[in-house]
Amino acid sequence: MTTHATDTPPGSRDCDLLVTARLLVTQDEARTVVADAAVAVKDGLIAAIGPQADIEAAWSAETTVALGQSCLLPGLINTHGHAAMTIFRGLEDDLPLMDWLTKHIFPVERQLTREVVYLGSLLAAAEMIRTGTTCFTDMYLFEEDTARAVDAAGLRAVLGDGIFCVPQCAYAKPDEVWPILENFAAAWTGHPRIRPGYMAHSVYLTPPDMLVRAYETACRQEAIFSLHLAETRTETRDCLRDYGRRPAAHLAALGLLSPRSLLVHCVDTDENDLALIAAAGAHVSHCPKSNLKLASGLAPVAAMRAAGINVALGTDGAASNNSLDMFSEMGFAALLHKGVTLDPLAVPAQAALDMATGNAARAIGWPELGALAVGRPADLIALDMAEPGLQPFYNPVSQAVYAACGAQVRLTMVGGKILYRDGRFATIDRSSLLREIEGVAAWVRARLV
Ligand SMILES: [Zn+2]
């Protein structure tokens, strides 16, 4: 464990909030860990960070949040999901991807309403806040209503309606998606916590002209472009049949691979695919639990890392995971690739934490997130290290990846605002949400084919 010099000017200065804790994992460039640490928060940003004695000598605050035996970490970033799909959690399990999608999910999705999407998104927001995720990306339908839920919950997110060539509840003809995206961008661009993204579904449900238009719009709006890619062998087979190219080569041929591109899954990728992705500086969102549950296979993450690809983590939707707990996702990522490669260094604990923080921040085009440092947004979480399962304190990164679960998070803060602390949500009325979700579950059951 190391400490670093306090980065504060001399003299006492005012800040809005001081947070103190036994440990602080900064995830800064040097991966500094500070013992007996404090963070000064002002105007939603980190004004100072370092040893508690130094910070308290230099800064005064109206409120101090003393977290004692806790470990502060940057808020986790979930780089792929479909928030409102929490309404399908546990509804139908243990099916292949295409059966699951076409027989169980799509028929209900075609009847979705804005209110159902809002409530499902709010449930996802509550789960993410509870389990230490402070920012996520989302691709679904009626994203306007997901944005309303994110705004109310106080989370950060990159959101975009899924771009499909087949009719959806939100649009009867594929062309109608463009004005929806335009209106979304007009409504939310400039929001401090919500950014538009351009989310094509996949090479099999988004034809080349729509992929190109989505990417070009993302470039004009300086937003990210994301899609599911190479999720299964079937996808590769169909892409070869339809376009004569594997999915990554298809995107490369269309000119859609760049640092703006966030490629989700990349399970069925070969050496040449990885070389194309690496050369373009595109990012991968690795969703190990979803890939396992849908029996899609396992992305070659060790080879991706060796090729220099920026790999981040995502949960995918709650119907195919079935959890949005990023601690669980980090654990799976760290363990699985050791088992597959027989190399204990395939994804070390530090790499797994990087995939949920700094790598994820870069992947979603929000590089100022993902680390705790002066001038960065005050998006942080606290793990309760007084939990017997997180003792002793040898290595907080190891505890976070191999031992912790989201239920051991005791505080979640976004932009300096506490959204959850010790069992209490600040922005979400849990009991009324649970009542509403019971109603949504009855609505879903009534629509099953
Ligand atoms: Zn997905």
Short mmCIF file of C-alpha atoms and ligand atoms in Angstrom, two decimals:
data_model
loop_
_atom_site.label_atom_id
_atom_site.label_comp_id
_atom_site.label_asym_id
_atom_site.label_seq_id
_atom_site.Cartn_x
_atom_site.Cartn_y
_atom_site.Cartn_z
CA MET A 1 0.00 0.00 0.00
CA THR A 2 1.28 3.48 -0.81
CA THR A 3 0.28 6.98 0.08
CA HIS A 4 0.80 10.06 -2.00
CA ALA A 5 1.26 13.75 -1.33
CA THR A 6 -1.91 15.69 -0.64
CA ASP A 7 -2.83 17.73 -3.67
CA THR A 8 -4.27 20.75 -1.87
CA PRO A 9 -3.26 24.38 -1.66
CA PRO A 10 -2.20 25.69 1.77
CA GLY A 11 -4.76 27.25 4.10
CA SER A 12 -8.32 26.37 4.93
CA ARG A 13 -10.76 26.30 2.04
CA ASP A 14 -14.46 25.62 1.95
CA CYS A 15 -15.94 22.60 0.26
CA ASP A 16 -19.43 21.11 0.23
CA LEU A 17 -18.65 17.73 1.69
CA LEU A 18 -15.81 15.74 3.20
CA VAL A 19 -15.85 11.95 2.95
CA THR A 20 -13.48 9.99 5.16
CA ALA A 21 -12.71 6.26 5.17
CA ARG A 22 -10.09 3.74 6.25
CA LEU A 23 -9.00 3.10 2.65
CA LEU A 24 -9.26 4.78 -0.73
CA VAL A 25 -8.57 3.08 -4.08
CA THR A 26 -8.05 5.97 -6.49
CA GLN A 27 -7.63 4.06 -9.77
CA ASP A 28 -5.42 6.99 -10.84
CA GLU A 29 -2.53 6.45 -13.28
CA ALA A 30 -0.28 5.08 -10.51
CA ARG A 31 -3.16 3.01 -9.01
CA THR A 32 -2.56 4.82 -5.72
CA VAL A 33 -4.20 3.44 -2.60
CA VAL A 34 -4.45 5.82 0.37
CA ALA A 35 -4.87 4.69 3.99
CA ASP A 36 -6.97 6.80 6.40
CA ALA A 37 -8.13 8.89 3.50
CA ALA A 38 -10.43 11.80 2.81
CA VAL A 39 -12.04 13.30 -0.26
CA ALA A 40 -13.15 16.94 -0.39
CA VAL A 41 -16.09 17.50 -2.75
CA LYS A 42 -17.04 20.89 -4.16
CA ASP A 43 -19.58 21.67 -6.87
CA GLY A 44 -19.87 17.98 -7.74
CA LEU A 45 -16.13 17.56 -8.36
CA ILE A 46 -13.26 16.23 -6.27
CA ALA A 47 -11.54 19.32 -4.87
CA ALA A 48 -8.88 17.42 -2.92
CA ILE A 49 -7.96 13.85 -2.10
CA GLY A 50 -5.37 12.32 0.20
CA PRO A 51 -4.58 11.41 3.80
CA GLN A 52 -7.42 12.45 6.11
CA ALA A 53 -5.22 14.54 8.45
CA ASP A 54 -3.90 16.63 5.55
CA ILE A 55 -7.30 17.10 3.91
CA GLU A 56 -8.99 18.08 7.16
CA ALA A 57 -6.23 20.58 7.91
CA ALA A 58 -6.68 22.24 4.54
CA TRP A 59 -10.43 21.99 3.94
CA SER A 60 -13.56 22.69 5.92
CA ALA A 61 -17.03 21.45 5.01
CA GLU A 62 -20.57 21.90 6.26
CA THR A 63 -20.97 18.11 6.24
CA THR A 64 -18.52 15.30 6.90
CA VAL A 65 -19.49 11.76 5.92
CA ALA A 66 -17.34 9.62 8.21
CA LEU A 67 -17.39 6.08 6.81
CA GLY A 68 -14.92 4.49 9.25
CA GLN A 69 -14.07 0.91 8.26
CA SER A 70 -14.91 1.44 4.59
CA CYS A 71 -13.02 1.43 1.33
CA LEU A 72 -13.74 4.19 -1.18
CA LEU A 73 -13.59 3.30 -4.87
CA PRO A 74 -14.54 5.09 -8.07
CA GLY A 75 -18.16 4.38 -8.98
CA LEU A 76 -18.35 1.36 -11.27
CA ILE A 77 -19.33 1.86 -14.92
CA ASN A 78 -21.53 -0.67 -16.70
CA THR A 79 -20.75 -0.41 -20.42
CA HIS A 80 -23.65 -2.46 -21.76
CA GLY A 81 -27.23 -3.04 -20.77
CA HIS A 82 -30.92 -2.73 -21.36
CA ALA A 83 -32.12 -1.21 -18.10
CA ALA A 84 -35.84 -1.70 -18.54
CA MET A 85 -35.30 -5.44 -19.09
CA THR A 86 -35.29 -5.78 -15.31
CA ILE A 87 -39.02 -6.41 -15.90
CA PHE A 88 -38.07 -9.76 -17.49
CA ARG A 89 -35.69 -10.91 -14.76
CA GLY A 90 -36.19 -14.59 -14.04
CA LEU A 91 -39.15 -14.84 -16.41
CA GLU A 92 -37.61 -17.31 -18.87
CA ASP A 93 -34.19 -18.82 -18.27
CA ASP A 94 -32.04 -21.55 -19.78
CA LEU A 95 -32.78 -21.00 -23.47
CA PRO A 96 -30.55 -20.37 -26.52
CA LEU A 97 -30.26 -16.70 -27.52
CA MET A 98 -32.51 -16.82 -30.60
CA ASP A 99 -35.27 -18.86 -28.92
CA TRP A 100 -35.13 -16.61 -25.91
CA LEU A 101 -35.32 -13.45 -28.02
CA THR A 102 -37.89 -14.48 -30.62
CA LYS A 103 -40.26 -16.57 -28.52
CA HIS A 104 -40.18 -14.84 -25.15
CA ILE A 105 -38.70 -11.35 -25.21
CA PHE A 106 -39.66 -9.82 -28.57
CA PRO A 107 -43.42 -10.68 -28.32
CA VAL A 108 -43.74 -8.81 -25.00
CA GLU A 109 -41.37 -6.04 -26.10
CA ARG A 110 -43.60 -5.28 -29.08
CA GLN A 111 -46.29 -4.23 -26.61
CA LEU A 112 -44.11 -2.23 -24.22
CA THR A 113 -45.43 1.10 -23.01
CA ARG A 114 -43.52 4.19 -21.94
CA GLU A 115 -44.62 3.74 -18.33
CA VAL A 116 -43.41 0.13 -18.21
CA VAL A 117 -40.02 1.23 -19.60
CA TYR A 118 -39.85 4.04 -17.04
CA LEU A 119 -40.59 1.71 -14.12
CA GLY A 120 -38.22 -1.03 -15.36
CA SER A 121 -35.49 1.58 -15.78
CA LEU A 122 -36.12 2.95 -12.30
CA LEU A 123 -35.83 -0.56 -10.86
CA ALA A 124 -32.52 -0.95 -12.72
CA ALA A 125 -31.36 2.41 -11.40
CA ALA A 126 -32.21 1.37 -7.84
CA GLU A 127 -30.28 -1.89 -8.26
CA MET A 128 -27.27 -0.12 -9.77
CA ILE A 129 -27.21 2.54 -7.05
CA ARG A 130 -27.50 -0.18 -4.41
CA THR A 131 -24.63 -2.21 -5.88
CA GLY A 132 -22.14 0.57 -6.62
CA THR A 133 -22.68 1.41 -10.28
CA THR A 134 -22.69 5.16 -10.90
CA CYS A 135 -22.79 5.24 -14.71
CA PHE A 136 -24.09 2.95 -17.43
CA THR A 137 -24.85 2.77 -21.13
CA ASP A 138 -28.24 1.69 -22.35
CA MET A 139 -29.75 0.53 -25.61
CA TYR A 140 -33.46 -0.12 -25.57
CA LEU A 141 -36.82 1.35 -26.59
CA PHE A 142 -38.48 4.53 -25.32
CA GLU A 143 -35.08 5.71 -24.06
CA GLU A 144 -36.69 9.04 -23.33
CA ASP A 145 -38.39 7.29 -20.42
CA THR A 146 -35.16 5.61 -19.33
CA ALA A 147 -33.61 9.09 -19.34
CA ARG A 148 -36.43 10.36 -17.11
CA ALA A 149 -35.72 7.52 -14.66
CA VAL A 150 -31.95 8.16 -14.75
CA ASP A 151 -32.51 11.87 -14.21
CA ALA A 152 -34.81 11.24 -11.25
CA ALA A 153 -32.48 8.62 -9.75
CA GLY A 154 -29.41 10.87 -10.05
CA LEU A 155 -27.27 8.39 -12.01
CA ARG A 156 -25.05 9.09 -15.00
CA ALA A 157 -25.74 7.38 -18.34
CA VAL A 158 -25.18 7.24 -22.10
CA LEU A 159 -28.52 6.35 -23.66
CA GLY A 160 -29.90 5.60 -27.09
CA ASP A 161 -32.91 3.88 -28.64
CA GLY A 162 -31.93 0.61 -30.29
CA ILE A 163 -31.67 0.97 -34.08
CA PHE A 164 -33.41 -2.00 -35.73
CA CYS A 165 -34.71 -2.76 -39.23
CA VAL A 166 -37.80 -4.44 -37.80
CA PRO A 167 -40.84 -2.70 -36.29
CA GLN A 168 -40.68 -2.00 -32.56
CA CYS A 169 -43.16 -0.74 -29.99
CA ALA A 170 -41.47 2.66 -30.23
CA TYR A 171 -41.55 2.87 -34.05
CA ALA A 172 -43.63 1.08 -36.68
CA LYS A 173 -41.19 1.64 -39.57
CA PRO A 174 -37.38 1.54 -39.29
CA ASP A 175 -37.03 5.07 -40.67
CA GLU A 176 -39.01 6.44 -37.76
CA VAL A 177 -36.10 5.77 -35.41
CA TRP A 178 -34.12 8.75 -36.78
CA PRO A 179 -36.49 11.50 -35.60
CA ILE A 180 -36.72 9.72 -32.23
CA LEU A 181 -32.92 9.88 -31.93
CA GLU A 182 -32.91 13.49 -33.10
CA ASN A 183 -35.50 14.49 -30.50
CA PHE A 184 -33.62 12.60 -27.81
CA ALA A 185 -30.39 14.40 -28.65
CA ALA A 186 -32.18 17.77 -28.69
CA ALA A 187 -33.73 17.08 -25.30
CA TRP A 188 -30.70 15.72 -23.44
CA THR A 189 -27.52 17.12 -25.03
CA GLY A 190 -25.90 19.38 -22.44
CA HIS A 191 -27.44 17.56 -19.47
CA PRO A 192 -24.70 17.17 -16.81
CA ARG A 193 -25.32 13.43 -16.31
CA ILE A 194 -27.07 12.15 -19.42
CA ARG A 195 -25.56 11.87 -22.90
CA PRO A 196 -27.06 10.53 -26.11
CA GLY A 197 -25.42 7.51 -27.74
CA TYR A 198 -26.11 5.77 -31.07
CA MET A 199 -26.91 2.14 -30.45
CA ALA A 200 -27.42 -0.16 -33.42
CA HIS A 201 -28.76 -3.55 -32.40
CA SER A 202 -26.44 -5.82 -34.39
CA VAL A 203 -25.26 -6.69 -37.90
CA TYR A 204 -28.23 -9.09 -38.22
CA LEU A 205 -30.97 -6.64 -37.20
CA THR A 206 -29.39 -3.42 -38.48
CA PRO A 207 -28.60 -3.37 -42.22
CA PRO A 208 -25.48 -1.63 -43.57
CA ASP A 209 -27.23 1.63 -44.55
CA MET A 210 -28.65 2.00 -41.04
CA LEU A 211 -25.32 1.10 -39.42
CA VAL A 212 -23.56 3.74 -41.49
CA ARG A 213 -26.18 6.37 -40.74
CA ALA A 214 -26.00 5.61 -36.99
CA TYR A 215 -22.20 5.85 -37.01
CA GLU A 216 -22.16 9.07 -39.02
CA THR A 217 -24.72 10.63 -36.70
CA ALA A 218 -22.60 9.59 -33.71
CA CYS A 219 -19.58 11.27 -35.33
CA ARG A 220 -21.52 14.50 -35.96
CA GLN A 221 -22.82 14.52 -32.37
CA GLU A 222 -19.42 13.50 -30.92
CA ALA A 223 -21.21 10.57 -29.29
CA ILE A 224 -20.44 6.87 -29.05
CA PHE A 225 -21.59 4.24 -31.52
CA SER A 226 -22.33 0.84 -30.05
CA LEU A 227 -23.75 -2.49 -31.13
CA HIS A 228 -23.82 -6.18 -30.20
CA LEU A 229 -21.09 -7.81 -32.30
CA ALA A 230 -20.04 -11.41 -32.86
CA GLU A 231 -22.16 -12.58 -29.96
CA THR A 232 -22.60 -16.12 -31.30
CA ARG A 233 -21.28 -18.48 -33.97
CA THR A 234 -24.70 -18.26 -35.63
CA GLU A 235 -24.24 -14.52 -36.05
CA THR A 236 -20.88 -15.09 -37.75
CA ARG A 237 -22.33 -17.78 -40.03
CA ASP A 238 -25.24 -15.54 -41.08
CA CYS A 239 -22.98 -12.53 -41.58
CA LEU A 240 -20.71 -14.60 -43.84
CA ARG A 241 -23.78 -15.81 -45.76
CA ASP A 242 -25.31 -12.32 -46.14
CA TYR A 243 -22.22 -10.15 -46.58
CA GLY A 244 -19.34 -12.54 -47.24
CA ARG A 245 -17.50 -11.23 -44.20
CA ARG A 246 -17.26 -11.97 -40.49
CA PRO A 247 -18.96 -9.35 -38.25
CA ALA A 248 -15.81 -7.37 -37.31
CA ALA A 249 -14.61 -7.37 -40.93
CA HIS A 250 -18.10 -6.27 -41.98
CA LEU A 251 -17.88 -3.23 -39.71
CA ALA A 252 -14.34 -2.51 -40.85
CA ALA A 253 -15.40 -2.68 -44.51
CA LEU A 254 -18.21 -0.20 -43.79
CA GLY A 255 -15.71 2.13 -42.08
CA LEU A 256 -17.39 1.82 -38.69
CA LEU A 257 -14.48 0.79 -36.49
CA SER A 258 -12.81 3.63 -34.59
CA PRO A 259 -12.25 4.82 -30.99
CA ARG A 260 -15.91 5.89 -31.14
CA SER A 261 -17.04 2.27 -31.52
CA LEU A 262 -18.05 0.21 -28.50
CA LEU A 263 -18.41 -3.42 -29.57
CA VAL A 264 -20.47 -5.53 -27.23
CA HIS A 265 -19.63 -9.23 -26.62
CA CYS A 266 -17.11 -10.07 -29.39
CA VAL A 267 -17.36 -13.72 -28.35
CA ASP A 268 -16.86 -15.35 -31.75
CA THR A 269 -13.78 -13.39 -32.75
CA ASP A 270 -10.60 -14.75 -34.33
CA GLU A 271 -7.09 -13.35 -34.50
CA ASN A 272 -7.86 -11.31 -37.61
CA ASP A 273 -11.01 -9.83 -36.01
CA LEU A 274 -9.01 -8.79 -32.96
CA ALA A 275 -6.29 -7.26 -35.14
CA LEU A 276 -8.95 -5.15 -36.94
CA ILE A 277 -10.50 -4.02 -33.65
CA ALA A 278 -7.10 -3.23 -32.11
CA ALA A 279 -5.83 -1.33 -35.14
CA ALA A 280 -8.97 0.83 -35.16
CA GLY A 281 -8.78 1.62 -31.45
CA ALA A 282 -12.35 0.36 -30.96
CA HIS A 283 -13.43 -0.79 -27.51
CA VAL A 284 -14.96 -4.07 -26.36
CA SER A 285 -17.70 -4.42 -23.77
CA HIS A 286 -17.18 -7.86 -22.25
CA CYS A 287 -20.34 -9.31 -20.71
CA PRO A 288 -19.19 -12.65 -19.29
CA LYS A 289 -22.30 -13.61 -17.33
CA SER A 290 -24.70 -12.91 -20.20
CA ASN A 291 -22.50 -14.89 -22.60
CA LEU A 292 -22.42 -17.81 -20.18
CA LYS A 293 -26.13 -17.76 -19.42
CA LEU A 294 -27.13 -17.68 -23.09
CA ALA A 295 -24.50 -20.34 -23.86
CA SER A 296 -22.94 -18.01 -26.43
CA GLY A 297 -19.37 -18.89 -25.53
CA LEU A 298 -16.59 -16.87 -23.99
CA ALA A 299 -14.88 -13.83 -25.45
CA PRO A 300 -11.11 -14.28 -25.86
CA VAL A 301 -10.34 -11.51 -23.38
CA ALA A 302 -6.76 -12.59 -22.69
CA ALA A 303 -6.03 -12.36 -26.43
CA MET A 304 -7.85 -9.03 -26.62
CA ARG A 305 -5.70 -7.63 -23.82
CA ALA A 306 -2.57 -8.99 -25.47
CA ALA A 307 -3.63 -7.31 -28.74
CA GLY A 308 -3.90 -3.98 -26.90
CA ILE A 309 -7.70 -3.69 -27.11
CA ASN A 310 -9.40 -1.61 -24.42
CA VAL A 311 -11.74 -4.12 -22.75
CA ALA A 312 -14.49 -2.88 -20.44
CA LEU A 313 -17.24 -4.75 -18.60
CA GLY A 314 -21.00 -4.85 -18.96
CA THR A 315 -23.81 -6.84 -17.42
CA ASP A 316 -26.17 -6.84 -20.42
CA GLY A 317 -29.86 -6.78 -19.51
CA ALA A 318 -31.18 -8.28 -16.31
CA ALA A 319 -33.06 -10.93 -18.30
CA SER A 320 -29.82 -12.51 -19.49
CA ASN A 321 -27.58 -12.16 -16.43
CA ASN A 322 -29.79 -11.88 -14.15
CA SER A 323 -28.08 -9.24 -12.06
CA LEU A 324 -26.76 -5.73 -12.63
CA ASP A 325 -24.15 -6.15 -9.88
CA MET A 326 -20.82 -5.12 -11.40
CA PHE A 327 -18.88 -6.69 -8.51
CA SER A 328 -20.18 -10.05 -9.67
CA GLU A 329 -19.21 -9.21 -13.26
CA MET A 330 -15.65 -8.30 -12.16
CA GLY A 331 -15.36 -11.59 -10.30
CA PHE A 332 -16.51 -13.61 -13.30
CA ALA A 333 -14.15 -11.74 -15.65
CA ALA A 334 -11.18 -12.28 -13.35
CA LEU A 335 -11.86 -15.99 -12.82
CA LEU A 336 -13.18 -17.26 -16.16
CA HIS A 337 -10.21 -16.39 -18.29
CA LYS A 338 -7.79 -18.02 -15.87
CA GLY A 339 -9.80 -21.21 -16.24
CA VAL A 340 -9.89 -21.06 -20.01
CA THR A 341 -6.25 -20.09 -20.60
CA LEU A 342 -4.78 -21.91 -17.58
CA ASP A 343 -2.93 -18.64 -16.94
CA PRO A 344 -3.46 -17.03 -13.52
CA LEU A 345 -2.43 -13.69 -15.03
CA ALA A 346 -5.01 -13.79 -17.87
CA VAL A 347 -7.16 -11.18 -16.07
CA PRO A 348 -5.60 -10.14 -12.75
CA ALA A 349 -7.77 -8.48 -10.09
CA GLN A 350 -6.36 -5.06 -10.96
CA ALA A 351 -7.26 -5.58 -14.62
CA ALA A 352 -10.82 -6.58 -13.70
CA LEU A 353 -11.24 -3.43 -11.62
CA ASP A 354 -9.76 -1.37 -14.47
CA MET A 355 -12.33 -2.93 -16.83
CA ALA A 356 -15.14 -1.65 -14.59
CA THR A 357 -13.64 1.82 -14.05
CA GLY A 358 -10.97 3.53 -16.21
CA ASN A 359 -11.28 1.24 -19.25
CA ALA A 360 -15.06 1.62 -19.10
CA ALA A 361 -14.82 5.41 -18.88
CA ARG A 362 -12.72 5.49 -22.06
CA ALA A 363 -14.99 3.00 -23.79
CA ILE A 364 -18.06 5.19 -23.27
CA GLY A 365 -16.27 8.39 -24.29
CA TRP A 366 -16.36 9.88 -20.78
CA PRO A 367 -12.66 9.62 -19.81
CA GLU A 368 -12.89 11.95 -16.82
CA LEU A 369 -14.88 9.24 -15.02
CA GLY A 370 -13.44 6.02 -13.64
CA ALA A 371 -10.82 7.42 -11.24
CA LEU A 372 -10.79 9.48 -8.06
CA ALA A 373 -8.51 12.48 -8.58
CA VAL A 374 -8.62 16.26 -8.23
CA GLY A 375 -10.91 17.84 -10.81
CA ARG A 376 -12.75 14.61 -11.63
CA PRO A 377 -16.49 14.18 -10.99
CA ALA A 378 -17.20 13.02 -7.44
CA ASP A 379 -18.65 9.64 -8.48
CA LEU A 380 -17.61 7.29 -5.72
CA ILE A 381 -18.76 4.30 -3.73
CA ALA A 382 -17.85 2.84 -0.35
CA LEU A 383 -17.49 -0.86 0.40
CA ASP A 384 -18.22 -1.82 4.00
CA MET A 385 -14.93 -3.40 5.03
CA ALA A 386 -16.36 -4.19 8.47
CA GLU A 387 -18.18 -7.06 6.75
CA PRO A 388 -16.51 -10.28 7.94
CA GLY A 389 -16.17 -11.43 4.34
CA LEU A 390 -14.04 -8.40 3.46
CA GLN A 391 -11.54 -8.72 6.29
CA PRO A 392 -8.61 -8.30 6.71
CA PHE A 393 -7.26 -5.30 4.79
CA TYR A 394 -4.27 -6.75 2.94
CA ASN A 395 -5.36 -5.74 -0.52
CA PRO A 396 -8.55 -3.78 -1.23
CA VAL A 397 -8.40 -4.48 -4.99
CA SER A 398 -8.36 -8.21 -4.30
CA GLN A 399 -11.28 -7.80 -1.85
CA ALA A 400 -13.27 -5.76 -4.38
CA VAL A 401 -12.85 -8.27 -7.22
CA TYR A 402 -12.70 -11.68 -5.54
CA ALA A 403 -14.55 -11.22 -2.25
CA ALA A 404 -17.04 -8.38 -2.47
CA CYS A 405 -20.61 -8.24 -3.72
CA GLY A 406 -22.72 -5.21 -4.47
CA ALA A 407 -24.78 -5.73 -1.31
CA GLN A 408 -21.67 -4.73 0.66
CA VAL A 409 -21.76 -1.23 -0.82
CA ARG A 410 -22.81 1.22 1.89
CA LEU A 411 -22.61 4.51 0.00
CA THR A 412 -23.07 5.54 -3.63
CA MET A 413 -22.41 9.11 -4.76
CA VAL A 414 -22.76 10.68 -8.22
CA GLY A 415 -21.55 14.19 -8.93
CA GLY A 416 -21.13 14.86 -5.21
CA LYS A 417 -24.70 13.84 -4.40
CA ILE A 418 -25.28 10.87 -2.11
CA LEU A 419 -27.82 8.56 -3.77
CA TYR A 420 -27.62 5.72 -1.26
CA ARG A 421 -26.26 5.37 2.25
CA ASP A 422 -26.60 2.55 4.76
CA GLY A 423 -29.91 1.14 3.58
CA ARG A 424 -31.53 4.40 2.51
CA PHE A 425 -32.09 5.64 -1.03
CA ALA A 426 -32.05 9.42 -1.33
CA THR A 427 -33.76 9.69 -4.71
CA ILE A 428 -35.94 6.58 -5.01
CA ASP A 429 -38.96 5.63 -2.89
CA ARG A 430 -38.24 1.93 -2.61
CA SER A 431 -41.63 0.79 -1.27
CA SER A 432 -43.67 2.61 -3.88
CA LEU A 433 -41.31 1.34 -6.63
CA LEU A 434 -41.79 -2.25 -5.44
CA ARG A 435 -45.59 -1.84 -5.55
CA GLU A 436 -45.38 -0.50 -9.10
CA ILE A 437 -43.12 -3.39 -10.16
CA GLU A 438 -45.68 -5.91 -8.93
CA GLY A 439 -48.14 -4.29 -11.31
CA VAL A 440 -45.60 -4.43 -14.15
CA ALA A 441 -44.98 -8.15 -13.52
CA ALA A 442 -48.73 -8.82 -13.80
CA TRP A 443 -48.76 -6.82 -17.06
CA VAL A 444 -45.89 -8.94 -18.46
CA ARG A 445 -47.53 -12.24 -17.43
CA ALA A 446 -50.72 -11.25 -19.20
CA ARG A 447 -48.81 -10.76 -22.46
CA LEU A 448 -46.85 -14.01 -22.66
CA VAL A 449 -47.54 -16.03 -25.77
ZN ZN B 1 -27.33 -6.55 -24.98
#
